[in-house]
CSV table of C-alpha atoms in Angstrom, one decimal:
chain,number,residue,atom,x,y,z
A,255,ASP,CA,0.0,0.0,0.0
A,256,ASP,CA,3.0,2.3,0.1
A,257,LEU,CA,3.4,4.5,-3.0
A,258,GLU,CA,6.3,3.4,-5.1
A,259,TRP,CA,8.1,4.9,-8.1
A,260,SER,CA,6.0,4.3,-11.2
A,261,PRO,CA,7.3,5.2,-14.6
A,262,SER,CA,3.8,5.4,-16.1
A,263,ARG,CA,2.6,7.7,-13.3
A,264,ALA,CA,5.7,9.9,-13.7
A,265,ALA,CA,5.1,10.1,-17.5
A,266,LEU,CA,1.4,11.1,-17.0
A,267,LEU,CA,2.4,13.7,-14.4
A,268,SER,CA,5.0,15.2,-16.7
A,269,ALA,CA,2.4,15.3,-19.5
A,270,GLY,CA,0.1,17.4,-17.3
A,271,PHE,CA,-2.2,14.8,-15.8
A,272,LEU,CA,-3.2,14.8,-12.1
A,273,VAL,CA,-2.8,11.6,-10.2
A,274,ALA,CA,-4.9,10.7,-7.1
A,275,VAL,CA,-4.5,7.6,-5.0
A,276,ALA,CA,-7.5,6.3,-3.1
A,277,HIS,CA,-6.5,4.6,0.2
A,278,VAL,CA,-9.9,2.8,0.7
A,279,ARG,CA,-10.9,0.8,3.7
A,280,GLY,CA,-9.6,-2.8,3.3
A,281,GLY,CA,-6.1,-1.5,2.4
A,282,GLY,CA,-3.2,-1.4,4.8
A,283,HIS,CA,-2.0,2.2,4.4
A,284,PHE,CA,-3.6,3.5,7.6
A,285,GLY,CA,-2.9,0.4,9.7
A,286,PRO,CA,-4.6,-2.8,10.8
A,287,ALA,CA,-7.9,-1.2,11.9
A,288,TRP,CA,-8.3,0.4,8.5
A,289,HIS,CA,-7.7,-3.0,6.9
A,290,GLU,CA,-10.2,-4.7,9.2
A,291,ALA,CA,-12.8,-2.1,8.4
A,292,GLY,CA,-12.9,-3.2,4.7
A,293,LYS,CA,-12.6,-7.0,4.7
A,294,GLY,CA,-15.0,-9.9,4.8
A,295,LEU,CA,-18.6,-8.7,5.2
A,296,LEU,CA,-17.3,-5.1,5.3
A,297,LYS,CA,-15.8,-5.3,1.8
A,298,GLN,CA,-18.5,-2.9,0.5
A,299,ALA,CA,-16.9,-0.2,2.6
A,300,GLY,CA,-13.9,-0.1,0.3
A,301,ILE,CA,-16.1,0.1,-2.8
A,302,GLN,CA,-18.0,3.0,-1.2
A,303,ASP,CA,-14.8,4.8,-0.4
A,304,LEU,CA,-13.6,4.5,-4.0
A,305,VAL,CA,-16.8,5.9,-5.4
A,306,ALA,CA,-16.7,8.7,-2.8
A,307,CYS,CA,-13.2,9.6,-3.9
A,308,ALA,CA,-14.1,9.7,-7.6
A,309,SER,CA,-17.2,11.7,-6.8
A,310,ALA,CA,-15.1,14.2,-4.9
A,311,LEU,CA,-12.6,14.6,-7.7
A,312,THR,CA,-15.4,15.3,-10.2
A,313,GLY,CA,-17.6,17.2,-7.8
A,314,PRO,CA,-16.7,19.3,-4.8
A,315,LEU,CA,-13.0,19.4,-5.5
A,316,GLY,CA,-13.6,20.3,-9.2
A,317,LEU,CA,-10.3,18.7,-10.3
A,318,THR,CA,-11.7,16.8,-13.2
A,319,THR,CA,-14.8,15.6,-14.9
A,320,PRO,CA,-16.0,12.0,-15.5
A,321,SER,CA,-15.1,12.3,-19.2
A,322,LYS,CA,-11.4,12.8,-18.1
A,323,LEU,CA,-11.2,10.4,-15.2
A,324,CYS,CA,-9.4,7.0,-15.7
A,325,LEU,CA,-9.3,4.4,-12.9
A,326,THR,CA,-6.4,2.1,-12.5
A,327,ALA,CA,-6.0,-0.9,-10.3
A,328,GLU,CA,-4.0,-4.1,-10.0
A,329,SER,CA,-4.5,-7.6,-8.6
A,330,ALA,CA,-6.9,-7.6,-5.6
A,331,GLY,CA,-7.6,-4.0,-6.3
A,332,GLY,CA,-9.8,-5.4,-9.1
A,333,TRP,CA,-12.4,-6.3,-6.6
A,334,VAL,CA,-13.0,-2.8,-5.5
A,335,ALA,CA,-12.3,-1.2,-8.9
A,336,GLY,CA,-14.5,-3.7,-10.8
A,337,ALA,CA,-17.4,-3.2,-8.4
A,338,ALA,CA,-17.2,0.6,-8.7
A,339,LEU,CA,-17.2,0.4,-12.5
A,340,ASN,CA,-20.3,-1.9,-12.5
A,341,SER,CA,-22.2,0.2,-10.0
A,342,HIS,CA,-21.2,3.7,-11.1
A,343,PRO,CA,-20.1,3.6,-14.7
A,344,GLY,CA,-20.9,7.2,-15.3
A,345,LEU,CA,-18.2,8.3,-12.9
A,346,PHE,CA,-15.3,7.1,-15.1
A,347,GLN,CA,-14.2,7.6,-18.7
A,348,ALA,CA,-11.9,4.6,-18.7
A,349,ALA,CA,-10.1,2.0,-16.6
A,350,VAL,CA,-6.8,0.1,-16.8
A,351,LEU,CA,-7.0,-3.1,-14.8
A,352,THR,CA,-3.7,-5.0,-14.6
A,353,VAL,CA,-3.8,-8.7,-13.6
A,354,PRO,CA,-7.1,-8.0,-11.7
A,355,SER,CA,-9.1,-10.4,-9.7
A,356,LEU,CA,-12.7,-9.8,-10.8
A,357,ASP,CA,-14.3,-13.1,-9.8
A,358,ALA,CA,-14.4,-12.8,-6.0
A,359,LEU,CA,-17.0,-15.5,-5.5
A,360,GLY,CA,-16.0,-18.4,-7.8
A,361,PRO,CA,-12.6,-19.3,-6.3
A,362,MET,CA,-14.1,-19.1,-2.8
A,363,MET,CA,-16.5,-21.9,-3.7
A,364,GLU,CA,-13.7,-24.3,-4.1
A,365,ALA,CA,-12.2,-26.6,-1.5
A,366,TYR,CA,-8.9,-24.6,-1.4
A,367,GLN,CA,-9.6,-20.9,-0.7
A,368,ASP,CA,-6.8,-18.5,-1.2
A,369,ASN,CA,-8.5,-15.5,0.2
A,370,LEU,CA,-10.3,-17.1,3.2
A,371,ASP,CA,-9.0,-14.5,5.7
A,372,GLU,CA,-9.7,-11.5,3.3
A,373,LEU,CA,-13.2,-12.5,2.0
A,374,GLY,CA,-14.6,-15.0,4.4
A,375,ASP,CA,-15.7,-18.6,4.1
A,376,ALA,CA,-18.3,-18.4,1.3
A,377,LEU,CA,-18.2,-22.1,0.8
A,378,HIS,CA,-19.7,-22.9,4.2
A,379,ASP,CA,-21.3,-19.6,5.3
A,380,ALA,CA,-24.4,-18.5,3.4
A,381,VAL,CA,-24.3,-15.0,4.7
A,382,CYS,CA,-20.7,-14.6,3.5
A,383,ARG,CA,-21.6,-16.1,0.2
A,384,GLN,CA,-24.5,-13.7,-0.4
A,385,ALA,CA,-22.4,-10.8,0.6
A,386,LEU,CA,-19.7,-11.7,-1.9
A,387,GLN,CA,-22.2,-12.3,-4.7
A,388,SER,CA,-23.8,-8.9,-4.1
A,389,TRP,CA,-20.6,-7.0,-5.2
A,390,SER,CA,-18.2,-9.5,-7.0
A,391,PRO,CA,-17.4,-7.8,-10.3
A,392,ALA,CA,-17.8,-10.9,-12.4
A,393,ASP,CA,-21.2,-11.6,-10.9
A,394,ASN,CA,-22.5,-8.1,-11.3
A,395,VAL,CA,-21.6,-7.2,-14.9
A,396,PRO,CA,-24.5,-5.0,-16.1
A,397,CYS,CA,-27.0,-6.9,-18.2
A,398,ALA,CA,-28.1,-5.8,-21.7
A,399,ALA,CA,-31.3,-4.2,-20.4
A,400,GLN,CA,-29.4,-2.1,-17.9
A,401,LEU,CA,-26.9,-1.0,-20.6
A,402,ARG,CA,-29.8,0.0,-22.9
A,403,ALA,CA,-31.3,2.0,-20.0
A,404,TRP,CA,-28.0,3.8,-19.4
A,405,ARG,CA,-27.8,4.6,-23.1
A,406,GLU,CA,-31.2,6.3,-22.9
A,407,GLN,CA,-30.2,8.2,-19.8
A,408,ARG,CA,-26.8,9.4,-21.1
A,409,GLY,CA,-27.8,10.2,-24.7
A,410,PRO,CA,-26.6,9.0,-28.1
A,411,ASN,CA,-23.1,10.4,-28.0
A,412,GLN,CA,-22.0,9.1,-24.6
A,413,HIS,CA,-20.6,5.6,-24.1
A,414,VAL,CA,-22.6,3.5,-21.7
A,415,PHE,CA,-19.6,1.9,-19.9
A,416,PRO,CA,-16.0,3.0,-19.3
A,417,HIS,CA,-13.4,2.1,-21.9
A,418,LEU,CA,-11.4,-0.8,-20.6
A,419,LEU,CA,-7.9,-2.1,-21.0
A,420,VAL,CA,-7.6,-5.3,-19.0
A,421,ARG,CA,-4.1,-6.9,-18.9
A,422,VAL,CA,-3.6,-10.5,-17.9
A,423,GLY,CA,-0.5,-12.8,-17.5
A,424,ILE,CA,-0.9,-16.2,-19.1
A,425,ASN,CA,1.4,-17.8,-16.5
A,426,ASP,CA,0.0,-15.8,-13.5
A,427,THR,CA,-0.5,-18.2,-10.5
A,428,THR,CA,-1.8,-15.4,-8.2
A,429,VAL,CA,-4.7,-14.4,-10.4
A,430,ASP,CA,-5.4,-17.0,-13.1
A,431,PHE,CA,-5.7,-15.3,-16.5
A,432,TRP,CA,-9.2,-16.7,-17.0
A,433,ASP,CA,-10.5,-14.9,-14.0
A,434,PRO,CA,-10.6,-11.4,-15.6
A,435,ALA,CA,-10.9,-12.9,-19.1
A,436,LYS,CA,-14.3,-14.4,-18.2
A,437,ALA,CA,-15.5,-11.2,-16.8
A,438,VAL,CA,-14.5,-9.3,-20.0
A,439,ALA,CA,-16.2,-11.9,-22.1
A,440,LYS,CA,-19.4,-11.6,-20.1
A,441,LEU,CA,-19.4,-7.8,-20.5
A,442,GLU,CA,-18.8,-8.1,-24.2
A,443,ARG,CA,-21.7,-10.5,-24.5
A,444,GLU,CA,-24.1,-8.1,-22.7
A,445,LEU,CA,-22.8,-5.2,-24.8
A,446,ALA,CA,-23.5,-7.3,-27.9
A,447,LEU,CA,-27.0,-8.1,-26.8
A,448,ALA,CA,-27.6,-4.5,-26.2
A,449,GLY,CA,-26.3,-3.6,-29.7
A,450,LEU,CA,-23.4,-1.7,-28.2
A,451,LEU,CA,-20.4,-3.8,-29.0
A,452,GLY,CA,-18.3,-1.8,-31.4
A,453,GLY,CA,-14.8,-1.6,-30.1
A,454,SER,CA,-13.6,-4.8,-28.5
A,455,GLY,CA,-10.7,-7.2,-29.2
A,456,ALA,CA,-7.0,-7.5,-28.9
A,457,LEU,CA,-4.4,-4.7,-28.9
A,458,GLY,CA,-3.3,-3.7,-32.3
A,459,VAL,CA,-6.7,-4.4,-33.9
A,460,SER,CA,-8.5,-1.4,-35.5
A,461,HIS,CA,-12.2,-1.0,-34.9
A,462,GLN,CA,-14.9,1.4,-36.2
A,463,MET,CA,-16.6,2.6,-33.1
A,464,ARG,CA,-19.9,4.4,-32.5
A,465,PRO,CA,-19.8,7.1,-29.7
A,466,GLU,CA,-22.0,5.1,-27.4
A,467,CYS,CA,-19.8,1.9,-27.7
A,468,PRO,CA,-17.0,1.5,-25.2
A,469,MET,CA,-13.7,0.2,-26.3
A,470,ILE,CA,-13.0,-3.1,-24.5
A,471,LEU,CA,-9.4,-4.4,-24.9
A,472,LEU,CA,-8.0,-7.5,-23.4
A,473,GLN,CA,-4.2,-7.8,-23.5
A,474,SER,CA,-2.4,-11.1,-22.7
A,475,LYS,CA,1.3,-11.6,-22.2
A,476,LEU,CA,3.4,-14.6,-21.3
A,477,GLY,CA,4.6,-14.1,-17.8
A,478,GLY,CA,3.4,-14.1,-14.2
A,479,HIS,CA,1.8,-11.7,-11.8
A,480,ASN,CA,4.4,-9.0,-12.3
A,481,CYS,CA,4.9,-9.3,-16.1
A,482,TYR,CA,3.7,-5.8,-17.0
A,483,ASN,CA,6.8,-4.0,-15.8
A,484,THR,CA,8.6,-3.0,-19.0
A,485,ALA,CA,8.9,0.4,-20.7
A,486,SER,CA,6.7,-0.9,-23.5
A,487,ASP,CA,4.0,-1.9,-21.0
A,488,ASP,CA,4.1,1.6,-19.4
A,489,ALA,CA,3.9,3.2,-22.9
A,490,THR,CA,0.9,1.2,-23.8
A,491,LYS,CA,-0.9,2.1,-20.6
A,492,CYS,CA,-0.1,5.8,-21.0
A,493,ALA,CA,-1.1,5.8,-24.7
A,494,PHE,CA,-4.5,4.2,-23.8
A,495,ILE,CA,-5.2,6.7,-21.1
A,496,ILE,CA,-4.3,9.7,-23.4
A,497,ASN,CA,-6.3,8.2,-26.3
A,498,VAL,CA,-9.5,7.8,-24.3
A,499,CYS,CA,-9.3,10.7,-21.9
A,500,GLY,CA,-7.5,13.2,-24.2
A,501,ALA,CA,-4.4,15.3,-23.5
A,502,PRO,CA,-4.6,17.7,-20.6
A,503,GLU,CA,-5.6,21.3,-21.6
A,504,SER,CA,-2.1,22.5,-20.7
A,505,GLN,CA,-0.7,20.3,-23.5
A,506,GLN,CA,-3.3,21.1,-26.1
């Protein structure tokens, strides 16, 4: 939870972007009590904190607008980030999710549970299972009907869901690549059913996109949990953010 040197963050700062870090409940930045306040049955607190931070940046603080806000998260941060994207898609222009865990419930229904202390015993505890299912990103991907309703609310020239760049490691043993890949496939299916799938696929593929269609990109790479650590990876991340959010006004 300590901030570390990040080449992509430094590049964005030098380009005129603002970078904000949300230390939500469930993280360890503010000590054990802060961590305990956002784990298990209290996991929703971290999601609420992230939504509150984004709302403050685009509201009272006036530092940006939803059309300029990109959310980034890695690994277990995908739980909170994915849930926030599902529940408040209008708050974000885009998101970059790197080796994210998006299926909180599925792995917890197996005999060997990696995150038993963090998420609770969903296999044997019905209350815990229902709590996980209520926010798990993969289990709460918006359905086609909801996407169509958002399109009506937001208008014809506003995309209905944030643009996504999801990066997975084929040899990742911490977060299996199929965890986020299945969530992306589910989202693409619902977008297709809603008639809103116009910009999805692999990096390097050109798509003709309608304004209301989000760009959904899934990047895979041979390597483990820390495989996205090269200059090329940082450049791809920055290029995606600049492409979907636009260059800061100071650079235009």
